[in-house]
PDB file of C-alpha atoms in Angstrom:
ATOM      1  CA  MET A   1       0.000   0.000   0.000  1.00 75.00           C
ATOM      2  CA  LYS A   2       2.872   2.348   0.796  1.00 72.00           C
ATOM      3  CA  ARG A   3       4.377   1.639  -2.644  1.00 78.00           C
ATOM      4  CA  ILE A   4       1.139   2.557  -4.426  1.00 79.00           C
ATOM      5  CA  PHE A   5       0.810   5.746  -2.377  1.00 65.00           C
ATOM      6  CA  LEU A   6       4.470   6.677  -3.060  1.00 68.00           C
ATOM      7  CA  ALA A   7       4.037   5.956  -6.770  1.00 72.00           C
ATOM      8  CA  ALA A   8       0.917   8.179  -6.902  1.00 70.00           C
ATOM      9  CA  ILE A   9       2.783  11.044  -5.227  1.00 73.00           C
ATOM     10  CA  THR A  10       5.720  10.631  -7.621  1.00 73.00           C
ATOM     11  CA  LEU A  11       3.416  10.685 -10.668  1.00 65.00           C
ATOM     12  CA  ALA A  12       1.570  13.741  -9.343  1.00 65.00           C
ATOM     13  CA  ALA A  13       4.873  15.567  -8.790  1.00 62.00           C
ATOM     14  CA  ALA A  14       6.102  14.644 -12.284  1.00 61.00           C
ATOM     15  CA  TYR A  15       2.828  15.882 -13.827  1.00 59.00           C
ATOM     16  CA  THR A  16       3.024  19.157 -11.895  1.00 59.00           C
ATOM     17  CA  VAL A  17       6.594  19.832 -13.037  1.00 50.00           C
ATOM     18  CA  SER A  18       5.786  19.010 -16.680  1.00 52.00           C
ATOM     19  CA  ALA A  19       2.717  21.291 -16.638  1.00 46.00           C
ATOM     20  CA  GLN A  20       4.798  24.420 -15.953  1.00 43.00           C
ATOM     21  CA  GLU A  21       4.861  27.043 -18.706  1.00 40.00           C
ATOM     22  CA  VAL A  22       8.142  26.941 -20.591  1.00 38.00           C
ATOM     23  CA  VAL A  23       9.251  30.181 -22.219  1.00 34.00           C
ATOM     24  CA  MET A  24      11.769  29.719 -24.986  1.00 35.00           C
ATOM     25  CA  TYR A  25      14.301  32.417 -25.772  1.00 30.00           C
ATOM     26  CA  LYS A  26      15.650  32.428 -29.277  1.00 34.00           C
ATOM     27  CA  THR A  27      17.791  34.795 -31.285  1.00 34.00           C
ATOM     28  CA  ASN A  28      16.873  38.477 -31.378  1.00 40.00           C
ATOM     29  CA  SER A  29      15.515  38.423 -34.894  1.00 44.00           C
ATOM     30  CA  SER A  30      12.548  40.588 -35.797  1.00 47.00           C
ATOM     31  CA  GLU A  31      11.307  37.823 -38.116  1.00 53.00           C
ATOM     32  CA  PHE A  32       9.884  35.831 -35.188  1.00 70.00           C
ATOM     33  CA  ASP A  33       6.786  36.915 -33.283  1.00 73.00           C
ATOM     34  CA  TYR A  34       7.399  36.608 -29.524  1.00 84.00           C
ATOM     35  CA  THR A  35       3.993  37.995 -28.477  1.00 82.00           C
ATOM     36  CA  ALA A  36       2.663  34.607 -27.392  1.00 85.00           C
ATOM     37  CA  GLN A  37       5.698  34.040 -25.127  1.00 88.00           C
ATOM     38  CA  VAL A  38       5.423  37.296 -23.161  1.00 87.00           C
ATOM     39  CA  PRO A  39       4.327  36.677 -19.560  1.00 85.00           C
ATOM     40  CA  THR A  40       0.619  37.467 -19.178  1.00 84.00           C
ATOM     41  CA  THR A  41       1.095  39.997 -16.364  1.00 81.00           C
ATOM     42  CA  ILE A  42       3.594  41.991 -18.435  1.00 85.00           C
ATOM     43  CA  ARG A  43       1.359  42.025 -21.514  1.00 86.00           C
ATOM     44  CA  ALA A  44      -1.702  43.026 -19.434  1.00 85.00           C
ATOM     45  CA  ASN A  45       0.258  45.820 -17.724  1.00 84.00           C
ATOM     46  CA  PHE A  46       1.458  47.121 -21.094  1.00 88.00           C
ATOM     47  CA  GLN A  47      -2.041  47.087 -22.604  1.00 88.00           C
ATOM     48  CA  ALA A  48      -3.441  48.923 -19.581  1.00 87.00           C
ATOM     49  CA  SER A  49      -0.658  51.529 -19.574  1.00 86.00           C
ATOM     50  CA  TYR A  50      -0.528  52.109 -23.350  1.00 87.00           C
ATOM     51  CA  PRO A  51      -4.007  51.370 -24.751  1.00 88.00           C
ATOM     52  CA  THR A  52      -3.434  53.406 -27.943  1.00 87.00           C
ATOM     53  CA  ALA A  53      -0.235  51.581 -28.930  1.00 86.00           C
ATOM     54  CA  THR A  54      -0.638  49.669 -32.170  1.00 80.00           C
ATOM     55  CA  THR A  55       1.738  47.386 -34.043  1.00 84.00           C
ATOM     56  CA  VAL A  56       3.652  46.374 -30.922  1.00 88.00           C
ATOM     57  CA  THR A  57       6.732  44.176 -31.303  1.00 87.00           C
ATOM     58  CA  TRP A  58       7.845  42.119 -28.282  1.00 88.00           C
ATOM     59  CA  MET A  59      11.434  40.951 -27.875  1.00 86.00           C
ATOM     60  CA  PRO A  60      13.240  39.151 -25.050  1.00 86.00           C
ATOM     61  CA  MET A  61      16.499  40.779 -23.960  1.00 81.00           C
ATOM     62  CA  THR A  62      17.553  38.111 -21.474  1.00 79.00           C
ATOM     63  CA  SER A  63      15.683  35.533 -19.461  1.00 80.00           C
ATOM     64  CA  ASP A  64      14.772  38.349 -17.007  1.00 83.00           C
ATOM     65  CA  TRP A  65      13.872  41.240 -19.336  1.00 85.00           C
ATOM     66  CA  TRP A  66      11.368  41.881 -22.138  1.00 87.00           C
ATOM     67  CA  TYR A  67      10.755  45.003 -24.153  1.00 88.00           C
ATOM     68  CA  ALA A  68       7.865  46.190 -26.302  1.00 88.00           C
ATOM     69  CA  THR A  69       8.473  48.523 -29.243  1.00 88.00           C
ATOM     70  CA  TYR A  70       5.860  50.692 -30.918  1.00 88.00           C
ATOM     71  CA  LYS A  71       5.719  53.863 -33.004  1.00 85.00           C
ATOM     72  CA  THR A  72       3.971  56.982 -31.651  1.00 83.00           C
ATOM     73  CA  ASP A  73       1.867  59.510 -33.534  1.00 79.00           C
ATOM     74  CA  ASN A  74       4.688  62.072 -33.418  1.00 78.00           C
ATOM     75  CA  ASN A  75       7.001  59.735 -35.359  1.00 77.00           C
ATOM     76  CA  ARG A  76       9.132  58.384 -32.530  1.00 83.00           C
ATOM     77  CA  ILE A  77       9.935  54.825 -31.567  1.00 86.00           C
ATOM     78  CA  VAL A  78       9.133  53.968 -27.939  1.00 87.00           C
ATOM     79  CA  ARG A  79      10.533  50.974 -26.085  1.00 88.00           C
ATOM     80  CA  VAL A  80       9.021  49.872 -22.797  1.00 88.00           C
ATOM     81  CA  TYR A  81      11.191  47.530 -20.706  1.00 88.00           C
ATOM     82  CA  TYR A  82       9.846  45.020 -18.182  1.00 86.00           C
ATOM     83  CA  ASN A  83      11.630  42.810 -15.668  1.00 83.00           C
ATOM     84  CA  THR A  84      10.119  39.339 -15.169  1.00 80.00           C
ATOM     85  CA  GLN A  85      11.097  39.011 -11.516  1.00 79.00           C
ATOM     86  CA  PRO A  86       7.979  38.573  -9.322  1.00 69.00           C
ATOM     87  CA  TRP A  87       8.633  41.721  -7.278  1.00 65.00           C
ATOM     88  CA  TYR A  88       8.642  43.943 -10.372  1.00 64.00           C
ATOM     89  CA  MET A  89       5.737  42.105 -12.011  1.00 61.00           C
ATOM     90  CA  MET A  90       3.528  42.503  -8.907  1.00 61.00           C
ATOM     91  CA  ARG A  91       4.157  46.238  -8.830  1.00 65.00           C
ATOM     92  CA  GLY A  92       3.780  46.591 -12.601  1.00 61.00           C
ATOM     93  CA  GLU A  93       7.050  48.490 -12.877  1.00 69.00           C
ATOM     94  CA  SER A  94       8.528  49.346 -16.227  1.00 72.00           C
ATOM     95  CA  PHE A  95      10.589  52.062 -17.804  1.00 68.00           C
ATOM     96  CA  LYS A  96      10.490  53.470 -21.296  1.00 72.00           C
ATOM     97  CA  ALA A  97      12.878  55.068 -23.721  1.00 75.00           C
ATOM     98  CA  SER A  98      12.015  57.205 -26.714  1.00 75.00           C
ATOM     99  CA  LEU A  99      14.143  56.580 -29.777  1.00 79.00           C
ATOM    100  CA  PRO A 100      16.005  57.671 -31.754  1.00 83.00           C
ATOM    101  CA  VAL A 101      18.352  59.482 -29.429  1.00 84.00           C
ATOM    102  CA  LEU A 102      18.986  62.886 -30.993  1.00 86.00           C
ATOM    103  CA  ASN A 103      22.375  64.253 -29.958  1.00 81.00           C
ATOM    104  CA  THR A 104      22.021  67.434 -32.035  1.00 85.00           C
ATOM    105  CA  TYR A 105      19.293  69.129 -34.042  1.00 88.00           C
ATOM    106  CA  VAL A 106      18.072  66.702 -36.723  1.00 88.00           C
ATOM    107  CA  PRO A 107      15.461  67.665 -39.351  1.00 88.00           C
ATOM    108  CA  ASP A 108      12.180  65.722 -39.309  1.00 87.00           C
ATOM    109  CA  VAL A 109      12.762  64.374 -42.833  1.00 89.00           C
ATOM    110  CA  VAL A 110      15.982  62.681 -41.676  1.00 89.00           C
ATOM    111  CA  ILE A 111      14.262  61.222 -38.585  1.00 88.00           C
ATOM    112  CA  THR A 112      11.306  59.942 -40.631  1.00 87.00           C
ATOM    113  CA  ASN A 113      13.487  58.344 -43.308  1.00 88.00           C
ATOM    114  CA  ALA A 114      15.800  56.781 -40.706  1.00 89.00           C
ATOM    115  CA  ILE A 115      12.816  55.255 -38.856  1.00 87.00           C
ATOM    116  CA  ASN A 116      11.321  53.964 -42.114  1.00 86.00           C
ATOM    117  CA  THR A 117      14.688  52.569 -43.254  1.00 88.00           C
ATOM    118  CA  TYR A 118      15.941  50.980 -40.011  1.00 88.00           C
ATOM    119  CA  GLY A 119      12.759  50.480 -37.954  1.00 83.00           C
ATOM    120  CA  ASN A 120      13.220  49.007 -34.470  1.00 79.00           C
ATOM    121  CA  ASN A 121      16.991  48.743 -34.936  1.00 84.00           C
ATOM    122  CA  LEU A 122      17.461  52.545 -35.024  1.00 87.00           C
ATOM    123  CA  TYR A 123      19.255  53.904 -31.961  1.00 87.00           C
ATOM    124  CA  SER A 124      20.559  57.445 -32.524  1.00 90.00           C
ATOM    125  CA  ILE A 125      21.128  60.242 -35.042  1.00 90.00           C
ATOM    126  CA  THR A 126      23.840  62.896 -34.720  1.00 89.00           C
ATOM    127  CA  ARG A 127      24.735  65.742 -37.048  1.00 89.00           C
ATOM    128  CA  ARG A 128      28.258  65.411 -38.353  1.00 84.00           C
ATOM    129  CA  LEU A 129      30.594  68.319 -38.808  1.00 76.00           C
ATOM    130  CA  SER A 130      30.785  68.811 -42.528  1.00 70.00           C
ATOM    131  CA  THR A 131      33.800  69.851 -44.537  1.00 69.00           C
ATOM    132  CA  GLY A 132      31.702  71.081 -47.425  1.00 72.00           C
ATOM    133  CA  THR A 133      28.189  72.321 -47.999  1.00 73.00           C
ATOM    134  CA  ASP A 134      26.488  68.938 -47.502  1.00 77.00           C
ATOM    135  CA  GLU A 135      24.746  68.236 -44.208  1.00 83.00           C
ATOM    136  CA  MET A 136      25.564  64.722 -43.046  1.00 87.00           C
ATOM    137  CA  TYR A 137      24.193  62.692 -40.135  1.00 89.00           C
ATOM    138  CA  HIS A 138      25.626  59.680 -38.316  1.00 88.00           C
ATOM    139  CA  VAL A 139      22.854  57.099 -37.904  1.00 90.00           C
ATOM    140  CA  THR A 140      23.579  54.432 -35.288  1.00 90.00           C
ATOM    141  CA  VAL A 141      21.769  51.133 -35.772  1.00 90.00           C
ATOM    142  CA  ILE A 142      21.957  48.222 -33.318  1.00 84.00           C
ATOM    143  CA  LYS A 143      21.311  44.745 -34.733  1.00 81.00           C
ATOM    144  CA  ASN A 144      21.771  41.700 -32.483  1.00 73.00           C
ATOM    145  CA  GLY A 145      24.145  43.577 -30.169  1.00 75.00           C
ATOM    146  CA  VAL A 146      26.267  45.002 -32.987  1.00 85.00           C
ATOM    147  CA  SER A 147      26.347  48.761 -33.421  1.00 86.00           C
ATOM    148  CA  GLU A 148      26.723  50.077 -36.969  1.00 89.00           C
ATOM    149  CA  ILE A 149      27.097  53.717 -38.004  1.00 88.00           C
ATOM    150  CA  THR A 150      25.965  54.778 -41.449  1.00 88.00           C
ATOM    151  CA  LEU A 151      25.646  58.217 -42.998  1.00 87.00           C
ATOM    152  CA  MET A 152      22.535  60.026 -44.213  1.00 88.00           C
ATOM    153  CA  ASN A 153      22.362  63.312 -46.068  1.00 85.00           C
ATOM    154  CA  GLY A 154      20.075  66.219 -45.183  1.00 82.00           C
ATOM    155  CA  GLN A 155      17.221  64.705 -47.216  1.00 80.00           C
ATOM    156  CA  GLY A 156      17.384  61.420 -45.294  1.00 82.00           C
ATOM    157  CA  VAL A 157      19.017  59.385 -48.057  1.00 85.00           C
ATOM    158  CA  VAL A 158      21.636  56.807 -47.007  1.00 85.00           C
ATOM    159  CA  TYR A 159      25.020  58.062 -48.146  1.00 75.00           C
ATOM    160  CA  ASN A 160      27.509  55.495 -49.452  1.00 67.00           C
ATOM    161  CA  ASN A 161      30.540  57.358 -50.750  1.00 54.00           C
ATOM    162  CA  THR A 162      33.579  55.159 -50.145  1.00 47.00           C
ATOM    163  CA  ASP A 163      35.732  56.856 -52.790  1.00 40.00           C
ATOM    164  CA  LYS A 164      35.889  60.016 -50.621  1.00 47.00           C
ATOM    165  CA  GLY A 165      37.227  58.060 -47.654  1.00 45.00           C
ATOM    166  CA  GLU A 166      33.910  57.641 -45.841  1.00 46.00           C
ATOM    167  CA  ILE A 167      33.891  54.751 -43.402  1.00 45.00           C
ATOM    168  CA  THR A 168      31.038  52.698 -42.045  1.00 47.00           C
ATOM    169  CA  SER A 169      31.883  51.740 -38.484  1.00 47.00           C
ATOM    170  CA  THR A 170      30.848  48.555 -36.682  1.00 47.00           C
ATOM    171  CA  THR A 171      31.169  48.000 -32.923  1.00 47.00           C
ATOM    172  CA  THR A 172      30.118  44.968 -30.912  1.00 48.00           C
ATOM    173  CA  LEU A 173      28.258  45.911 -27.725  1.00 48.00           C
ATOM    174  CA  GLN A 174      28.892  44.026 -24.507  1.00 46.00           C
ATOM    175  CA  ARG A 175      25.927  43.099 -22.294  1.00 43.00           C
TER     176      ARG A 175
END
């Protein structure tokens, strides 16, 4: 009788462990939709806090952090970061960042074209000191932890002029 009781407890424990929700973390590629994997409390908190946000993209940063990205009406990208630890989830804490980071004055046409060209990967735009009459802007894009700087002209067109010694820079970011 003790064996049957012990076996029943063991099977119940095995069933309980296998019934836990498993969240898989894959590569940070925007081709995969992570919305179904976002913890329910985080998604509910986001929807309550930002009810007008449309076209929201969810991405895992680590096993402890998620972020939602959406575009606002005033043509800015907003990222809202959430920690999955129970203390933060109970309190509904988050923080947000508005992108791109503008280090100098940048015309709206450059911002709009950079957002349309690079989407959620856009990080910052900075006016570059020019040697001639052309206005140039450094556009920093972060893809899978790698920072790349490209150039845009004053009309928001990507500038690829390697014969004048222009360099596209790539830097790997450490987490």
